[in-house]
Structures are given as C-alpha cells and as structure tokens.
Amino acid sequence: MSLIEKQNNTLKEVQCLLKDIESELHFRSPHSSKLIDIRDMLEWLEGGRLVGYFEALYGEGKGIRSALDASKSGDIWESPIECILNQPESTAQIMLKLTEFHGEELIYEPLICEAGKPFYFILSKPRCQEAVAAFVILFCHYLRYMEVLNWDDIRPDNVDVLIGDKLIYSLAMCRESTVSGAIVMNEADWHISIALDDILEHSDKPHVGVMYDEIQIDIDENYEPPINPLIHNAIQLELDNDNPLFFFETETEYVFFGS
C-alpha cells in the first residue's frame, strides 16, 4: 500500500470517528459548542472547504501570527502581555486608578447551566481611547470577578508586585490568538442563549437573573446584551479545561467576555 493510500485510509477512519463523536456528543450535550467545531472539521475533511472556526484560522489572509511577529509589532491585538511589559509605568497608573476608570459589568446568573455564568465587562470608547489601557482595566475586572485580585489592596508601594504576580502571571498562563469577530459572536451567542433559557426557566429562584453593575435587571426571551455587533479586532485567551476568554473592540466600546 502506498503512502497516499495509507493517508486516505487514515482520513476515512478520522471521519468515521468524528461522526461517532458527533452523534454521541449530540445525544449527551446537544448545545455543546464543540459540536460546531466537529461539523466544521467534517465539512473540511469531506468537501475540502474551510468553514467557521477553520476558515478563521487558516483562510486566506487570516491566521495567527507567530509570537516573534507579535513581539515586534507591539500590538495589543497580537500580544497584550508584550504591550503591558513594554509600558510598566502606564500599567501601574491604570491599576492605581481602577476605581476611577472602571468599566461596567453585565453578569448572567443561571441556576445550573452547561454554559456557566457568561459575563461582559464593558468600557465605552468615550471613557477610554487606548486599547492597551482598556485591556488592563477589563482584565482587572476579570481578575476581581475570579477573586484573584482585590482592588482595595492596590497601593503605590505594591502595585509593581501585583502587576507581576497577578496581571502578568495570569496572562502568561493563557494561550493568545487573534480571532475573527464571527468566532467571538458565535461563542458568546451560544453561552448567552443557553444561560438565558435557564434564567427564564428558574426566574423564581433566588440569585438567578441578569445583573448589571450588581443590580438585577428585567429581561425576557428577547433580551440582548447592549453590545455593538460590529467587531473590529479581537483576541482569544485560552486556559486548559476552561472556556475561552475574549477581548474585542467594537464601534463604540471595548469588551471582555467569558463564561
């Protein structure tokens, strides 16, 4: 058997395995975002057409730049950790004024939900014009939400230590990649729709609802988060065994999303 025949047989086996996984996953977890990835991969393997997630990664003119290119560019959309390391004084000043320059928090609180607890941290562009500053502010919202960083503990005498031990350390644990706006919206829409269904079903239970800056707001099945859908730039931050995090820029705001 030639090498090409072996490769073709292996691809057929992979396709069969993916179809089995798709069927089992659909039965066990019909809302799983992994189903979309599997179906995109099957369409790629069977028809040779890049779609969805794979189009965003490997399509013409797209893709992830190398870490070397990112470090050279100094672009927040390529490597936020490099930008922060290159601007230690600015980062320190931002963290010392978090209570003044803070963003808004929109948090979904379902009862028990496969989608977790989706959250948006939002900073309007009139309040912040710089992407690096917006990233630092919104990532610090995330660290506070995860109880990693207590804003009340930030002082001039320890801010540099906290930047290294909390901000940079947490970022260094993540894999960074640039992604398309479509990937961000697909991921966010899935988590939000599942969480919203659960919230509406259990609206009579305590601590269930949608919180905007710690105040529960009235919602119905048509509720949409107040986020501009036109995304200009986006990065994805991934941790093993966790849902991805996204920092992105729209026409009117900077946003940090996760679940």
mmCIF file of C-alpha atoms in Angstrom:
data_model
loop_
_atom_site.group_PDB
_atom_site.id
_atom_site.type_symbol
_atom_site.label_atom_id
_atom_site.label_comp_id
_atom_site.label_asym_id
_atom_site.label_seq_id
_atom_site.Cartn_x
_atom_site.Cartn_y
_atom_site.Cartn_z
ATOM 1 C CA MET A 1 0.000 0.000 0.000
ATOM 2 C CA SER A 2 1.374 3.393 -0.994
ATOM 3 C CA LEU A 3 1.803 6.312 1.386
ATOM 4 C CA ILE A 4 -1.051 8.215 -0.290
ATOM 5 C CA GLU A 5 -3.391 5.222 0.111
ATOM 6 C CA LYS A 6 -2.445 4.942 3.778
ATOM 7 C CA GLN A 7 -3.134 8.646 4.278
ATOM 8 C CA ASN A 8 -6.520 8.365 2.539
ATOM 9 C CA ASN A 9 -7.481 5.381 4.691
ATOM 10 C CA THR A 10 -6.426 7.251 7.827
ATOM 11 C CA LEU A 11 -8.551 10.251 6.828
ATOM 12 C CA LYS A 12 -11.557 7.982 6.316
ATOM 13 C CA GLU A 13 -11.038 6.496 9.765
ATOM 14 C CA VAL A 14 -10.794 10.005 11.252
ATOM 15 C CA GLN A 15 -14.033 10.998 9.521
ATOM 16 C CA CYS A 16 -15.836 7.926 10.856
ATOM 17 C CA LEU A 17 -14.520 8.592 14.362
ATOM 18 C CA LEU A 18 -15.611 12.241 14.227
ATOM 19 C CA LYS A 19 -19.104 11.211 13.097
ATOM 20 C CA ASP A 20 -19.361 8.792 16.031
ATOM 21 C CA ILE A 21 -18.201 11.518 18.414
ATOM 22 C CA GLU A 22 -20.670 13.968 16.890
ATOM 23 C CA SER A 23 -23.581 11.549 17.396
ATOM 24 C CA GLU A 24 -22.626 10.751 20.994
ATOM 25 C CA LEU A 25 -21.964 14.387 21.892
ATOM 26 C CA HIS A 26 -25.260 15.477 20.348
ATOM 27 C CA PHE A 27 -27.060 12.884 22.493
ATOM 28 C CA ARG A 28 -25.268 13.797 25.718
ATOM 29 C CA SER A 29 -24.784 17.535 25.260
ATOM 30 C CA PRO A 30 -26.789 18.889 22.293
ATOM 31 C CA HIS A 31 -25.837 22.507 22.993
ATOM 32 C CA SER A 32 -22.087 21.917 23.179
ATOM 33 C CA SER A 33 -20.049 24.402 21.155
ATOM 34 C CA LYS A 34 -17.699 21.507 20.319
ATOM 35 C CA LEU A 35 -20.391 20.147 18.001
ATOM 36 C CA ILE A 36 -19.916 23.143 15.744
ATOM 37 C CA ASP A 37 -16.154 22.552 15.620
ATOM 38 C CA ILE A 38 -16.638 18.876 14.774
ATOM 39 C CA ARG A 39 -19.093 19.664 11.982
ATOM 40 C CA ASP A 40 -16.775 22.323 10.581
ATOM 41 C CA MET A 41 -13.916 19.821 10.584
ATOM 42 C CA LEU A 42 -16.037 17.175 8.866
ATOM 43 C CA GLU A 43 -17.009 19.621 6.141
ATOM 44 C CA TRP A 44 -13.341 20.485 5.740
ATOM 45 C CA LEU A 45 -12.276 16.808 5.520
ATOM 46 C CA GLU A 46 -15.133 15.690 3.281
ATOM 47 C CA GLY A 47 -15.528 18.668 0.982
ATOM 48 C CA GLY A 48 -12.226 20.460 1.277
ATOM 49 C CA ARG A 49 -13.981 23.718 2.167
ATOM 50 C CA LEU A 50 -12.773 25.827 5.077
ATOM 51 C CA VAL A 51 -15.742 26.927 7.161
ATOM 52 C CA GLY A 52 -16.387 28.515 10.529
ATOM 53 C CA TYR A 53 -13.583 28.108 13.021
ATOM 54 C CA PHE A 54 -11.182 26.608 10.470
ATOM 55 C CA GLU A 55 -11.791 29.365 7.942
ATOM 56 C CA ALA A 56 -10.916 31.925 10.625
ATOM 57 C CA LEU A 57 -7.700 30.089 11.467
ATOM 58 C CA TYR A 58 -6.469 29.022 8.050
ATOM 59 C CA GLY A 59 -8.361 31.084 5.489
ATOM 60 C CA GLU A 60 -6.506 33.287 3.046
ATOM 61 C CA GLY A 61 -5.232 36.477 4.610
ATOM 62 C CA LYS A 62 -6.076 35.276 8.116
ATOM 63 C CA GLY A 63 -4.441 33.248 10.807
ATOM 64 C CA ILE A 64 -2.336 33.572 13.888
ATOM 65 C CA ARG A 65 0.956 35.392 13.636
ATOM 66 C CA SER A 66 3.970 33.945 15.339
ATOM 67 C CA ALA A 67 4.975 35.089 18.796
ATOM 68 C CA LEU A 68 8.051 36.684 17.237
ATOM 69 C CA ASP A 69 5.964 38.838 14.904
ATOM 70 C CA ALA A 70 3.698 39.762 17.793
ATOM 71 C CA SER A 71 6.565 40.913 19.964
ATOM 72 C CA LYS A 72 7.933 43.016 17.127
ATOM 73 C CA SER A 73 4.604 44.634 16.353
ATOM 74 C CA GLY A 74 3.855 45.756 19.895
ATOM 75 C CA ASP A 75 0.162 45.458 19.004
ATOM 76 C CA ILE A 76 -2.387 44.744 21.741
ATOM 77 C CA TRP A 77 -4.282 42.591 19.239
ATOM 78 C CA GLU A 78 -1.268 40.340 18.829
ATOM 79 C CA SER A 79 0.273 40.181 22.300
ATOM 80 C CA PRO A 80 -1.268 42.062 25.231
ATOM 81 C CA ILE A 81 1.362 40.733 27.615
ATOM 82 C CA GLU A 82 4.134 42.259 25.474
ATOM 83 C CA CYS A 83 2.358 45.618 25.463
ATOM 84 C CA ILE A 84 1.987 45.559 29.235
ATOM 85 C CA LEU A 85 5.615 44.575 29.743
ATOM 86 C CA ASN A 86 6.681 47.426 27.462
ATOM 87 C CA GLN A 87 4.581 50.003 29.353
ATOM 88 C CA PRO A 88 5.127 49.287 33.067
ATOM 89 C CA GLU A 89 4.591 52.873 34.240
ATOM 90 C CA SER A 90 1.339 53.307 32.305
ATOM 91 C CA THR A 91 0.073 49.946 33.543
ATOM 92 C CA ALA A 92 0.836 50.915 37.131
ATOM 93 C CA GLN A 93 -1.023 54.232 36.779
ATOM 94 C CA ILE A 94 -4.056 52.475 35.313
ATOM 95 C CA MET A 95 -4.190 49.941 38.130
ATOM 96 C CA LEU A 96 -3.875 52.643 40.769
ATOM 97 C CA LYS A 97 -6.948 54.371 39.299
ATOM 98 C CA LEU A 98 -9.140 51.330 38.641
ATOM 99 C CA THR A 99 -11.967 52.585 40.843
ATOM 100 C CA GLU A 100 -11.994 55.804 38.791
ATOM 101 C CA PHE A 101 -11.627 54.305 35.304
ATOM 102 C CA HIS A 102 -13.582 51.100 35.858
ATOM 103 C CA GLY A 103 -15.921 49.620 33.266
ATOM 104 C CA GLU A 104 -19.427 48.195 33.530
ATOM 105 C CA GLU A 105 -20.276 44.610 34.443
ATOM 106 C CA LEU A 106 -23.061 42.505 32.923
ATOM 107 C CA ILE A 107 -23.229 39.054 34.518
ATOM 108 C CA TYR A 108 -25.658 36.214 33.823
ATOM 109 C CA GLU A 109 -26.570 34.162 36.876
ATOM 110 C CA PRO A 110 -28.329 30.923 35.818
ATOM 111 C CA LEU A 111 -29.247 28.204 38.299
ATOM 112 C CA ILE A 112 -27.329 25.247 36.859
ATOM 113 C CA CYS A 113 -26.178 25.628 33.313
ATOM 114 C CA GLU A 114 -23.782 23.956 30.880
ATOM 115 C CA ALA A 115 -22.843 27.416 29.594
ATOM 116 C CA GLY A 116 -21.567 28.509 33.012
ATOM 117 C CA LYS A 117 -22.013 32.129 34.046
ATOM 118 C CA PRO A 118 -21.453 34.336 30.997
ATOM 119 C CA PHE A 119 -20.158 37.813 31.731
ATOM 120 C CA TYR A 120 -19.366 41.003 29.863
ATOM 121 C CA PHE A 121 -17.042 43.703 31.172
ATOM 122 C CA ILE A 122 -17.573 46.808 29.066
ATOM 123 C CA LEU A 123 -15.683 50.076 28.657
ATOM 124 C CA SER A 124 -17.082 52.709 26.318
ATOM 125 C CA LYS A 125 -14.663 54.450 23.963
ATOM 126 C CA PRO A 126 -15.549 57.961 25.187
ATOM 127 C CA ARG A 127 -14.118 56.868 28.546
ATOM 128 C CA CYS A 128 -11.048 55.105 27.148
ATOM 129 C CA GLN A 129 -9.457 55.613 23.729
ATOM 130 C CA GLU A 130 -6.469 53.272 24.073
ATOM 131 C CA ALA A 131 -6.801 49.515 23.534
ATOM 132 C CA VAL A 132 -3.929 48.681 25.913
ATOM 133 C CA ALA A 133 -5.453 50.701 28.744
ATOM 134 C CA ALA A 134 -8.873 49.171 28.078
ATOM 135 C CA PHE A 135 -7.398 45.681 28.176
ATOM 136 C CA VAL A 136 -5.680 46.299 31.520
ATOM 137 C CA ILE A 137 -8.868 47.735 33.046
ATOM 138 C CA LEU A 138 -11.152 44.968 31.783
ATOM 139 C CA PHE A 139 -8.715 42.152 32.553
ATOM 140 C CA CYS A 140 -8.513 43.504 36.099
ATOM 141 C CA HIS A 141 -12.329 43.303 36.209
ATOM 142 C CA TYR A 142 -11.957 39.636 35.301
ATOM 143 C CA LEU A 143 -9.292 39.047 37.974
ATOM 144 C CA ARG A 144 -11.504 40.676 40.591
ATOM 145 C CA TYR A 145 -14.501 38.620 39.434
ATOM 146 C CA MET A 146 -12.416 35.449 39.778
ATOM 147 C CA GLU A 147 -11.274 36.640 43.238
ATOM 148 C CA VAL A 148 -7.658 36.713 42.113
ATOM 149 C CA LEU A 149 -7.175 40.451 42.609
ATOM 150 C CA ASN A 150 -8.663 42.628 45.347
ATOM 151 C CA TRP A 151 -8.721 46.178 44.037
ATOM 152 C CA ASP A 152 -8.667 47.552 47.580
ATOM 153 C CA ASP A 153 -5.230 46.004 48.049
ATOM 154 C CA ILE A 154 -3.638 48.022 45.219
ATOM 155 C CA ARG A 155 -1.323 50.725 46.579
ATOM 156 C CA PRO A 156 1.633 52.709 45.193
ATOM 157 C CA ASP A 157 4.054 50.659 47.293
ATOM 158 C CA ASN A 158 2.874 47.265 45.979
ATOM 159 C CA VAL A 159 1.397 47.940 42.532
ATOM 160 C CA ASP A 160 4.520 46.711 40.709
ATOM 161 C CA VAL A 161 4.429 43.445 42.643
ATOM 162 C CA LEU A 162 0.735 42.967 41.880
ATOM 163 C CA ILE A 163 1.317 43.632 38.184
ATOM 164 C CA GLY A 164 3.867 40.818 38.107
ATOM 165 C CA ASP A 165 2.171 38.370 40.477
ATOM 166 C CA LYS A 166 -1.442 38.869 39.371
ATOM 167 C CA LEU A 167 -1.761 40.560 35.983
ATOM 168 C CA ILE A 168 1.272 39.277 34.073
ATOM 169 C CA TYR A 169 1.257 35.875 35.789
ATOM 170 C CA SER A 170 -2.414 35.292 34.867
ATOM 171 C CA LEU A 171 -1.812 36.382 31.279
ATOM 172 C CA ALA A 172 1.234 34.142 30.976
ATOM 173 C CA MET A 173 -0.966 31.141 31.788
ATOM 174 C CA CYS A 174 -3.120 31.832 28.702
ATOM 175 C CA ARG A 175 -2.578 30.983 25.053
ATOM 176 C CA GLU A 176 -3.216 34.098 22.977
ATOM 177 C CA SER A 177 -4.507 34.208 19.417
ATOM 178 C CA THR A 178 -6.177 36.717 17.150
ATOM 179 C CA VAL A 179 -9.639 35.619 16.040
ATOM 180 C CA SER A 180 -12.416 36.886 13.824
ATOM 181 C CA GLY A 181 -15.474 38.719 15.064
ATOM 182 C CA ALA A 182 -17.595 35.784 13.867
ATOM 183 C CA ILE A 183 -15.846 33.414 16.280
ATOM 184 C CA VAL A 184 -16.434 35.819 19.162
ATOM 185 C CA MET A 185 -20.113 36.272 18.338
ATOM 186 C CA ASN A 186 -20.738 32.539 17.813
ATOM 187 C CA GLU A 187 -19.153 31.651 21.149
ATOM 188 C CA ALA A 188 -20.888 34.459 23.041
ATOM 189 C CA ASP A 189 -24.295 33.808 21.433
ATOM 190 C CA TRP A 190 -24.174 30.130 22.372
ATOM 191 C CA HIS A 191 -23.280 30.766 26.024
ATOM 192 C CA ILE A 192 -25.764 33.620 26.365
ATOM 193 C CA SER A 193 -28.694 31.792 24.766
ATOM 194 C CA ILE A 194 -28.257 28.716 26.968
ATOM 195 C CA ALA A 195 -27.803 30.789 30.136
ATOM 196 C CA LEU A 196 -30.803 32.986 29.280
ATOM 197 C CA ASP A 197 -33.050 29.949 28.781
ATOM 198 C CA ASP A 198 -32.015 28.645 32.199
ATOM 199 C CA ILE A 199 -32.533 32.031 33.863
ATOM 200 C CA LEU A 200 -36.042 32.403 32.428
ATOM 201 C CA GLU A 201 -36.929 28.844 33.439
ATOM 202 C CA HIS A 202 -35.765 29.384 37.043
ATOM 203 C CA SER A 203 -36.600 33.075 37.451
ATOM 204 C CA ASP A 204 -38.473 32.304 40.686
ATOM 205 C CA LYS A 205 -35.296 31.037 42.346
ATOM 206 C CA PRO A 206 -33.083 33.329 44.459
ATOM 207 C CA HIS A 207 -29.816 34.599 42.987
ATOM 208 C CA VAL A 208 -30.984 33.823 39.427
ATOM 209 C CA GLY A 209 -31.091 36.629 36.865
ATOM 210 C CA VAL A 210 -29.033 39.099 34.869
ATOM 211 C CA MET A 211 -27.025 41.577 36.929
ATOM 212 C CA TYR A 212 -25.899 44.943 35.581
ATOM 213 C CA ASP A 213 -23.373 46.503 37.947
ATOM 214 C CA GLU A 214 -24.739 44.292 40.752
ATOM 215 C CA ILE A 215 -28.360 45.350 40.113
ATOM 216 C CA GLN A 216 -30.788 42.761 38.728
ATOM 217 C CA ILE A 217 -32.479 43.946 35.549
ATOM 218 C CA ASP A 218 -35.794 42.927 33.978
ATOM 219 C CA ILE A 219 -35.412 40.641 30.974
ATOM 220 C CA ASP A 220 -37.497 38.482 28.655
ATOM 221 C CA GLU A 221 -36.719 35.893 25.965
ATOM 222 C CA ASN A 222 -35.804 38.694 23.529
ATOM 223 C CA TYR A 223 -33.213 40.329 25.763
ATOM 224 C CA GLU A 224 -29.965 41.193 24.007
ATOM 225 C CA PRO A 225 -26.805 42.404 25.792
ATOM 226 C CA PRO A 226 -26.067 46.070 24.997
ATOM 227 C CA ILE A 227 -23.015 45.251 22.872
ATOM 228 C CA ASN A 228 -22.357 46.693 19.422
ATOM 229 C CA PRO A 229 -22.289 43.713 16.994
ATOM 230 C CA LEU A 230 -19.717 45.265 14.648
ATOM 231 C CA ILE A 231 -16.388 43.881 15.905
ATOM 232 C CA HIS A 232 -13.172 45.408 14.539
ATOM 233 C CA ASN A 233 -10.482 43.460 16.407
ATOM 234 C CA ALA A 234 -10.481 40.505 18.803
ATOM 235 C CA ILE A 235 -8.138 38.237 20.697
ATOM 236 C CA GLN A 236 -8.847 34.935 22.389
ATOM 237 C CA LEU A 237 -7.253 33.831 25.668
ATOM 238 C CA GLU A 238 -7.343 30.108 26.420
ATOM 239 C CA LEU A 239 -6.666 28.149 29.570
ATOM 240 C CA ASP A 240 -6.665 24.356 29.677
ATOM 241 C CA ASN A 241 -10.102 22.899 30.518
ATOM 242 C CA ASP A 242 -11.717 26.350 30.695
ATOM 243 C CA ASN A 243 -13.987 28.195 28.322
ATOM 244 C CA PRO A 244 -12.095 30.750 26.221
ATOM 245 C CA LEU A 245 -11.996 34.428 27.106
ATOM 246 C CA PHE A 246 -12.291 37.192 24.512
ATOM 247 C CA PHE A 247 -11.178 40.812 24.430
ATOM 248 C CA PHE A 248 -12.579 42.726 21.493
ATOM 249 C CA GLU A 249 -13.212 46.183 20.082
ATOM 250 C CA THR A 250 -16.493 47.340 18.535
ATOM 251 C CA GLU A 251 -17.525 50.644 17.005
ATOM 252 C CA THR A 252 -18.350 52.083 20.413
ATOM 253 C CA GLU A 253 -16.637 50.081 23.174
ATOM 254 C CA TYR A 254 -14.016 47.635 24.373
ATOM 255 C CA VAL A 255 -15.384 44.383 25.771
ATOM 256 C CA PHE A 256 -14.092 41.420 27.764
ATOM 257 C CA PHE A 257 -16.293 38.317 27.530
ATOM 258 C CA GLY A 258 -16.106 34.938 29.201
ATOM 259 C CA SER A 259 -18.103 32.244 30.921
#
